[in-house]
Short mmCIF file of N, CA and C in Angstrom, two decimals:
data_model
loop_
_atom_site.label_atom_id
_atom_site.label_comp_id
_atom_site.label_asym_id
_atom_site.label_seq_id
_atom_site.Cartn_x
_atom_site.Cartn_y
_atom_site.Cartn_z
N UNK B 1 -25.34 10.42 67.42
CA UNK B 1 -23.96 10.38 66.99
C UNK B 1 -23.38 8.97 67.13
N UNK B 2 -24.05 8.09 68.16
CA UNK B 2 -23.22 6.96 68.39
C UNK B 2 -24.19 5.79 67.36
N UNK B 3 -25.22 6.38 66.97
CA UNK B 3 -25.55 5.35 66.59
C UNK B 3 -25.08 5.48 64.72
N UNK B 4 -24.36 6.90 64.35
CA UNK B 4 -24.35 6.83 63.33
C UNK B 4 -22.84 5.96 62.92
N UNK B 5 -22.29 6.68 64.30
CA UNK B 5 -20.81 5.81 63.97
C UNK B 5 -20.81 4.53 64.22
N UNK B 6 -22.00 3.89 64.89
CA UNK B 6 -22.02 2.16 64.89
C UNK B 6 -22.50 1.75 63.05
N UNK B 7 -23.17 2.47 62.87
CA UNK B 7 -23.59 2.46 61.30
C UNK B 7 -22.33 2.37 60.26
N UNK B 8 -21.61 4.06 60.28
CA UNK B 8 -20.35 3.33 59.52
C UNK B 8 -19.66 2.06 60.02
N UNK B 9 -19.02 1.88 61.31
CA UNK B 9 -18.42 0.85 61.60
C UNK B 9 -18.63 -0.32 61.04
N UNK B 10 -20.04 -0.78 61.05
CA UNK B 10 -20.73 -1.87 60.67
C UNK B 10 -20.49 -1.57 58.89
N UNK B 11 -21.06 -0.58 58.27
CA UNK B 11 -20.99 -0.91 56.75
C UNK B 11 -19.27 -0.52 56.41
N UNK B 12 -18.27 -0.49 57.08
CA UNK B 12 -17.30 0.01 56.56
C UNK B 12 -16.04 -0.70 57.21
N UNK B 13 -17.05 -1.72 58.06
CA UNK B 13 -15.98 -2.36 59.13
C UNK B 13 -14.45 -2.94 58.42
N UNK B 14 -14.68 -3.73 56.90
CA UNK B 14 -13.52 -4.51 56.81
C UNK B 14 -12.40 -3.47 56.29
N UNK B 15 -12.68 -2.24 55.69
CA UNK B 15 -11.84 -1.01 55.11
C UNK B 15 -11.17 -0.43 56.61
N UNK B 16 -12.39 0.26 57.75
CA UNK B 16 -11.67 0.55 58.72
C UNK B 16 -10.64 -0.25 59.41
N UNK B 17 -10.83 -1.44 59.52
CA UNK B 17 -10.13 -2.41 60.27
C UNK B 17 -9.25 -2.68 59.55
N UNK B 18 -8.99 -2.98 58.31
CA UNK B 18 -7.81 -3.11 57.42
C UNK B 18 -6.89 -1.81 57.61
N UNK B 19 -7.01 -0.35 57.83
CA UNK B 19 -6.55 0.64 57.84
C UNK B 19 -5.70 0.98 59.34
N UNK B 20 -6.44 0.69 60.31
CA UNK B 20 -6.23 0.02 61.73
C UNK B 20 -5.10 -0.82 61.62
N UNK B 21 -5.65 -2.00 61.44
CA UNK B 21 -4.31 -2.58 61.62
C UNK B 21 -2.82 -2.55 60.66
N UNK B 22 -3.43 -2.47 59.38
CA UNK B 22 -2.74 -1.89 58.02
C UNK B 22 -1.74 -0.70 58.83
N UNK B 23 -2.15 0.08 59.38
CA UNK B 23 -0.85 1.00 60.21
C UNK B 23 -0.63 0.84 61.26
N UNK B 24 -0.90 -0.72 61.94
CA UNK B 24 0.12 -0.99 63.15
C UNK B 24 0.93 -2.02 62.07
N UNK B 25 0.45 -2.58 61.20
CA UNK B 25 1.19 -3.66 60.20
C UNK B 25 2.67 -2.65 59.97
N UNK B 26 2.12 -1.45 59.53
CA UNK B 26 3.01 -0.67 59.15
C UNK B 26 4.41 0.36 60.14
N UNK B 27 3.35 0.55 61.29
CA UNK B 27 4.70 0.56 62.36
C UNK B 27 5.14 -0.37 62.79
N UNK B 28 5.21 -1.43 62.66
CA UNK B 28 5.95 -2.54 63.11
C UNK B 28 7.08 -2.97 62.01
N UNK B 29 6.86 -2.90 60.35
CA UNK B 29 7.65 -2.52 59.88
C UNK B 29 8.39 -1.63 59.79
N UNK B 30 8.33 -0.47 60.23
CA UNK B 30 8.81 0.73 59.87
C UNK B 30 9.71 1.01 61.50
N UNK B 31 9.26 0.34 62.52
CA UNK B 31 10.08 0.28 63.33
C UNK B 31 11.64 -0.60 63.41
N UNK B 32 10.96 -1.62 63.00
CA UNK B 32 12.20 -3.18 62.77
C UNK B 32 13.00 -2.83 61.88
N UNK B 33 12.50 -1.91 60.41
CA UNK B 33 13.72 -1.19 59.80
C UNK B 33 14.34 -0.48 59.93
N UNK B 34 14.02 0.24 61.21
CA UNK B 34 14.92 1.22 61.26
C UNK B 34 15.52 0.97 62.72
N UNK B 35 15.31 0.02 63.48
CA UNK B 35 16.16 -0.63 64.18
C UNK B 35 17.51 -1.31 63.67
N UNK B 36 17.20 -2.01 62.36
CA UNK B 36 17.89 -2.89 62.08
C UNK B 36 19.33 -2.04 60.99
N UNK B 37 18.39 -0.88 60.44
CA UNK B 37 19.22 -0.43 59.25
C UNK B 37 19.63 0.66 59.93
N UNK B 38 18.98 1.77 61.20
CA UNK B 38 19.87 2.62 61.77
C UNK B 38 20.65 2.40 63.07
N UNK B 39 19.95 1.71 63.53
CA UNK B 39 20.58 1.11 65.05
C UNK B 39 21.53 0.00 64.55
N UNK B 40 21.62 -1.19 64.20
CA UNK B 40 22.46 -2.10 64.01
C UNK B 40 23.40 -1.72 62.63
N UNK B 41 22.61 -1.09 61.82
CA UNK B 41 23.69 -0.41 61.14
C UNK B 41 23.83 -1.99 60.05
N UNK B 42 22.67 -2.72 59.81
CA UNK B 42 22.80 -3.96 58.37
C UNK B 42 22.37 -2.85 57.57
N UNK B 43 22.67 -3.84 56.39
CA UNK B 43 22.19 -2.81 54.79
C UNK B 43 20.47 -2.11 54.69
N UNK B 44 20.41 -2.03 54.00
CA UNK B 44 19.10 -1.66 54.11
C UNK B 44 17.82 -2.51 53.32
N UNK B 45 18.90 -2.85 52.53
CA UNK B 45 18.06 -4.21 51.85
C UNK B 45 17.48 -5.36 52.88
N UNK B 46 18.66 -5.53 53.26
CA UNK B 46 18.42 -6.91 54.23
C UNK B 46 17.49 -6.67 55.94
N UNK B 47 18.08 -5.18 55.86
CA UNK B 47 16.59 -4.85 57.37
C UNK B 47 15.43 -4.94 56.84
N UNK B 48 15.16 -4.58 55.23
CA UNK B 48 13.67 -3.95 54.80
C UNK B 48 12.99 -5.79 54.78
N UNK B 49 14.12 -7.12 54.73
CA UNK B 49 13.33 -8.36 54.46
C UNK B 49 13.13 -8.77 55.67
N UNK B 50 13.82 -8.29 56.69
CA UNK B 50 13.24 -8.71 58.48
C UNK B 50 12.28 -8.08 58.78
N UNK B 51 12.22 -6.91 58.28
CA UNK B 51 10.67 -6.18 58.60
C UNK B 51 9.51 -6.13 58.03
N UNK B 52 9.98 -6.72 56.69
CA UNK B 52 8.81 -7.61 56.06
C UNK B 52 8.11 -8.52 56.26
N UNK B 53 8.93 -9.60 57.07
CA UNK B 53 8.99 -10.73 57.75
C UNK B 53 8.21 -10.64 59.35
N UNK B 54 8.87 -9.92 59.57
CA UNK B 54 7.68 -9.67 61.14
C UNK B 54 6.18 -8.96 60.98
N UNK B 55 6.41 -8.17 59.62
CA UNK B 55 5.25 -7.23 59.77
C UNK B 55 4.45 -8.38 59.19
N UNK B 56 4.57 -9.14 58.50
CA UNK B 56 3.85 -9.93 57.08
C UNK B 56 2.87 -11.25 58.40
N UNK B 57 4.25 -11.49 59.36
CA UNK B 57 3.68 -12.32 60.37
C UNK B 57 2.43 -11.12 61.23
N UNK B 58 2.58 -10.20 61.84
CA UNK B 58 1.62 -9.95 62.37
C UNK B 58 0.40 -9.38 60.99
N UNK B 59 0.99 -8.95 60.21
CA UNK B 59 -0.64 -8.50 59.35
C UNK B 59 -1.40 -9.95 59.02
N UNK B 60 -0.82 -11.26 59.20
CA UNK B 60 -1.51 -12.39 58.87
C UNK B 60 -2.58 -12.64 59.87
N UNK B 61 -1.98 -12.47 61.29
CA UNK B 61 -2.88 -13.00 62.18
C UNK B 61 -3.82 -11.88 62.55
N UNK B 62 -3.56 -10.61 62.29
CA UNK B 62 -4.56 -9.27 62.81
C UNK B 62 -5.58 -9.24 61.11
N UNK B 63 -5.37 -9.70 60.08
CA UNK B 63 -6.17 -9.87 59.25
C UNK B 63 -7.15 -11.11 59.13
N UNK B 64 -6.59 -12.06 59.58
CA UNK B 64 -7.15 -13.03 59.35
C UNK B 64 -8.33 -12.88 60.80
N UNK B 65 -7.67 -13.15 61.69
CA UNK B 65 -8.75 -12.72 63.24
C UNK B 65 -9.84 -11.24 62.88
N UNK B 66 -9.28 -10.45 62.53
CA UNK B 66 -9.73 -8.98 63.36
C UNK B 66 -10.75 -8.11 62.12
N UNK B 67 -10.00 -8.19 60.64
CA UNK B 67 -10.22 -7.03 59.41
C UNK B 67 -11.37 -7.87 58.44
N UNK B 68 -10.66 -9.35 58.05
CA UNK B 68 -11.83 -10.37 57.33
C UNK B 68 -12.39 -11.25 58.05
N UNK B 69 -12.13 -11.84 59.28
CA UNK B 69 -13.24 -12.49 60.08
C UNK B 69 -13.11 -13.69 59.20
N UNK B 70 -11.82 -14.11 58.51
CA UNK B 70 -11.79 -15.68 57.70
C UNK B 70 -11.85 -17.01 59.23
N UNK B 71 -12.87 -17.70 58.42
CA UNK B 71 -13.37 -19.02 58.99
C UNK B 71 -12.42 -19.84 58.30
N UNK B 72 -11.62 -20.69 58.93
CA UNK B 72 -10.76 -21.72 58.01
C UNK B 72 -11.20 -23.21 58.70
N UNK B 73 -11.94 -23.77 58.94
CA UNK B 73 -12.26 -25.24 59.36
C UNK B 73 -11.27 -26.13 59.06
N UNK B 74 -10.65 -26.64 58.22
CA UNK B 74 -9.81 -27.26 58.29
C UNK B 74 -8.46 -27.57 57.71
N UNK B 75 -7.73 -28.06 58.55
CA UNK B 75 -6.08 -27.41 58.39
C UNK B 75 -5.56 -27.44 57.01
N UNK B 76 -6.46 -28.17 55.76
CA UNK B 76 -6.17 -27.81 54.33
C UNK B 76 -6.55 -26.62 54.32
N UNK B 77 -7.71 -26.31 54.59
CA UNK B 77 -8.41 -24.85 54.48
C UNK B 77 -7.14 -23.68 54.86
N UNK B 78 -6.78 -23.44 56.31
CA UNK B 78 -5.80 -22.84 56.79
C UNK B 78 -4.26 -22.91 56.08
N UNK B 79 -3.86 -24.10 55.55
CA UNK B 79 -2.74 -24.07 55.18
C UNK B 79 -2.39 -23.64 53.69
N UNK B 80 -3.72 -23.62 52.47
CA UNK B 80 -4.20 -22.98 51.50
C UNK B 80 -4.63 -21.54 51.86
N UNK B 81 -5.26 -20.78 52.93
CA UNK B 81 -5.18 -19.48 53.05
C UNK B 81 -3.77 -18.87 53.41
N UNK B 82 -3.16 -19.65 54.20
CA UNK B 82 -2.01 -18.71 54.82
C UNK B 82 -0.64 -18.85 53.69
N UNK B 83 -0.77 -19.94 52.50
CA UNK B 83 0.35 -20.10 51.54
C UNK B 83 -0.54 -18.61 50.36
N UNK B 84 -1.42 -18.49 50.36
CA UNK B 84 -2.17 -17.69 49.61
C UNK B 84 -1.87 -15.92 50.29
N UNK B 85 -1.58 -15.95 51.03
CA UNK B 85 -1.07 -14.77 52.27
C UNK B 85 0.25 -14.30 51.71
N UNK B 86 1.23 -15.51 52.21
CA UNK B 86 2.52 -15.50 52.22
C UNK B 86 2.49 -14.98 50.88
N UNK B 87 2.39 -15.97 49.82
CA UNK B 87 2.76 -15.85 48.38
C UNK B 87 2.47 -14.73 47.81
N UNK B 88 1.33 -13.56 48.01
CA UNK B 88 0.88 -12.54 48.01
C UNK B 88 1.96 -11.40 48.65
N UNK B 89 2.44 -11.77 49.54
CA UNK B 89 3.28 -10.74 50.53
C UNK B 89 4.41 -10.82 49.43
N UNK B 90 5.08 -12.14 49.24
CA UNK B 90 6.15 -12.42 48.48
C UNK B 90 5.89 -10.85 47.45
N UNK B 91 5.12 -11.40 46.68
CA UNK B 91 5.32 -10.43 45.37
C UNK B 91 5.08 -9.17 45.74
N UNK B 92 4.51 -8.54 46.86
CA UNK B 92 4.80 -7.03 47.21
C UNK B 92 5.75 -6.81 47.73
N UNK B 93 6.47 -7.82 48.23
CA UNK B 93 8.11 -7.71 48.73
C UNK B 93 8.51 -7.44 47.93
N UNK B 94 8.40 -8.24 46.70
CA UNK B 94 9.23 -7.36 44.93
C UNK B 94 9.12 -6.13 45.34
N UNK B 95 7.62 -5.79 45.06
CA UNK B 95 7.57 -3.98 44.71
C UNK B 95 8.24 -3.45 45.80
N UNK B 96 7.90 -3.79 47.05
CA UNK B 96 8.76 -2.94 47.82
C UNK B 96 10.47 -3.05 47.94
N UNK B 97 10.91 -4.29 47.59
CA UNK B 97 12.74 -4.07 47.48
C UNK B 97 13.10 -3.13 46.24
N UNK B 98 12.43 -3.41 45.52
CA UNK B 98 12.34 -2.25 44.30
C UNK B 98 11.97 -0.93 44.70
N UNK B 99 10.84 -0.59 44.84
CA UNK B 99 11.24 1.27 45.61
C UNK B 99 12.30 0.98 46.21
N UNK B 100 12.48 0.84 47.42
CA UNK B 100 13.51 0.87 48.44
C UNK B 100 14.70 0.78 47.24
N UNK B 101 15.09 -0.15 47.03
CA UNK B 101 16.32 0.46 45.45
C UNK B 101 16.49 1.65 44.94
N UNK B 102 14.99 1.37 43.99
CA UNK B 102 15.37 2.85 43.68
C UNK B 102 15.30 3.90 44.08
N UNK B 103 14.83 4.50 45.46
CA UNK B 103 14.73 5.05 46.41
C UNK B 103 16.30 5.16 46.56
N UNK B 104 16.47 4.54 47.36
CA UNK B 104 17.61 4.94 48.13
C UNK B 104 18.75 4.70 47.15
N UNK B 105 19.26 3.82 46.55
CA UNK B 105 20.72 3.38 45.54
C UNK B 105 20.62 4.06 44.56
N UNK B 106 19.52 4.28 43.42
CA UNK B 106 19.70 5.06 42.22
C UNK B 106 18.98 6.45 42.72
N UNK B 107 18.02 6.75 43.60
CA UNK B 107 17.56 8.38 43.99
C UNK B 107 18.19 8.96 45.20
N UNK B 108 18.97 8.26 45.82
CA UNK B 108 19.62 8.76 47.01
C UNK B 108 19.21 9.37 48.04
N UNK B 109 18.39 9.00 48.22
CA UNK B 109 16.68 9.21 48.84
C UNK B 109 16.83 8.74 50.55
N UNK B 110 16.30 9.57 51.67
CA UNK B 110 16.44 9.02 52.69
C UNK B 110 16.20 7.87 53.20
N UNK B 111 16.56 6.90 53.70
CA UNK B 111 16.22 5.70 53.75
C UNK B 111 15.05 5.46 54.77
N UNK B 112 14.60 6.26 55.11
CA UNK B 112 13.25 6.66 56.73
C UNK B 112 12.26 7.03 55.82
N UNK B 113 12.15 7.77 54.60
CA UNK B 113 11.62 8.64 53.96
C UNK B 113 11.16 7.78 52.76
N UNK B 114 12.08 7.13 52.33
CA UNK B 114 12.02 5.94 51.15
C UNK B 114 10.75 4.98 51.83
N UNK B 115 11.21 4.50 53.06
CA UNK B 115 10.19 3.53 53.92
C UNK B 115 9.05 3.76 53.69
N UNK B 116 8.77 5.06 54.25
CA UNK B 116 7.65 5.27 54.75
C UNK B 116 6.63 5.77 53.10
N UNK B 117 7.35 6.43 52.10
CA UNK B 117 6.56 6.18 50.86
C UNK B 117 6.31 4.62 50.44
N UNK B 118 7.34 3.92 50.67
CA UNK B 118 7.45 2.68 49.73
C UNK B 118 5.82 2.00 50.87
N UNK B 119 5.78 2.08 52.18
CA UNK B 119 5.02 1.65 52.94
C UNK B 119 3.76 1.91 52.68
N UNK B 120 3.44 2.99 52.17
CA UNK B 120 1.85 3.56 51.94
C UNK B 120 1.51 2.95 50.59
N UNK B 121 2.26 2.38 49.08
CA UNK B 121 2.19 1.68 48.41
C UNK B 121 1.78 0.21 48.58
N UNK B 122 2.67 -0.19 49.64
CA UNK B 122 2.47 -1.56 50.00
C UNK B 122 0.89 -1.86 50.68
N UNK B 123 0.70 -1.03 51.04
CA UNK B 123 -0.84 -1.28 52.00
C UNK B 123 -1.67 -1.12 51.10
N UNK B 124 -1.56 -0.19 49.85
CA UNK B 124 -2.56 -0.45 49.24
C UNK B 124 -2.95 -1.74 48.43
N UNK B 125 -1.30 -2.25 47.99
CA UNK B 125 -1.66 -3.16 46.93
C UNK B 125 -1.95 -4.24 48.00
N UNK B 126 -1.58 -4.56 49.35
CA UNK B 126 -1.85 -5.74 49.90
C UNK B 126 -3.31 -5.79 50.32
N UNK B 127 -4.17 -4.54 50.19
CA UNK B 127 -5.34 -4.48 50.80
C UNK B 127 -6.13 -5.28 49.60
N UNK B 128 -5.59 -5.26 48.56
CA UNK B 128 -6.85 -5.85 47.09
C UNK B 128 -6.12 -7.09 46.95
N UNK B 129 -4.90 -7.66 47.11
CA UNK B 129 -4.64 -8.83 47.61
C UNK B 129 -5.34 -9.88 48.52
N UNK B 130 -5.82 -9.32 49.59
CA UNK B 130 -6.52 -9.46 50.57
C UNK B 130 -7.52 -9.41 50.68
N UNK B 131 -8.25 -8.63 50.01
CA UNK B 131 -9.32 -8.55 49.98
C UNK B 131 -10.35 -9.41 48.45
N UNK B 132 -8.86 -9.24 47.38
CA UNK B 132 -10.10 -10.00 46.06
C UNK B 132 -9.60 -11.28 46.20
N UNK B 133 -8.09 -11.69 46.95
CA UNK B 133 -7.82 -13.12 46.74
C UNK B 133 -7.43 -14.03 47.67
N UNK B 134 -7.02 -13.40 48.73
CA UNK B 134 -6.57 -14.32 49.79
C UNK B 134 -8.21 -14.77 51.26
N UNK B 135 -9.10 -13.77 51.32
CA UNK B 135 -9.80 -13.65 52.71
C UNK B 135 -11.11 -13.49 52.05
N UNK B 136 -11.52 -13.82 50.75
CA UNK B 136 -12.53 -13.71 50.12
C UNK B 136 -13.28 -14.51 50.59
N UNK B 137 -15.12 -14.47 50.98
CA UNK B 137 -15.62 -15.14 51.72
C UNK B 137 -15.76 -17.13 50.84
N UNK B 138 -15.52 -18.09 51.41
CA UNK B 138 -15.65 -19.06 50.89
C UNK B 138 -16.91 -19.70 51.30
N UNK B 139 -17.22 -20.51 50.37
CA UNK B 139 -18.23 -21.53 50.92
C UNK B 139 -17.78 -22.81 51.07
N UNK B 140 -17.12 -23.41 52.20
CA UNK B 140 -16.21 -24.62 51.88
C UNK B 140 -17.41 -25.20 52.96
#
């Protein structure tokens, strides 16, 4: 048994580990928004870009360390992966201020409930982000 689950681990490692951290990525957003939009009581727009913002910071460093195992040698290298990160997050920030819109302003949709769909979207599209363009193995 242990040696079969060292088997998947090993052939399945960067999916499991993306999924792993992909839903602490995701409670950490899903916490900070609803700190920010039920506890502090800001809009909901503007909690969903702080929790984008923290989550986007930790899925950088738990992806880059932990899910793709990216080697960056030197600080062009690193500063071309992590603008390649960011800029990637950027445009799923679109999709996600957009559900969250239409979620909640034109569907009137719970705003906990909106999250947490708009959230299972976001992981997917950031996983082929991540995986075909940002942490792709290089030969530098």
């Amino acid at each position: 048994m242990i040696k079969l689950i060292t088997q998947l681990w090993q052939r399945y490692h960067s999916v499991l580990a993306y999924l792993i951290f992909g839903g602490l990525t995701t409670v950490v957003n899903f916490v900070v928004f609803w700190l920010f939009n039920d506890l502090i009581q800001w809009p909901y727009w503007l909690s969903n870009v702080i929790a984008w913002l923290l989550s986007v910071l930790f899925a950088y460093v738990t992806n880059k360390l932990w899910v793709f195992d990216a080697k960056t040698p030197t600080l062009s290298s690193l500063l071309k992966e992590a603008s390649s990160f960011f800029g990637f997050r950027l445009l799923s920030l679109g999709v996600d201020e957009a559900i969250m819109v239409i979620g909640i302003s034109v569907l009137h949709g719970n705003p906990l409930l909106v999250k947490l769909i708009d959230q299972v979207v976001i992981v997917v599209i950031n996983w082929f982000f991540s995986k075909l363009f940002i942490f792709k193995k290089r030969t530098e």
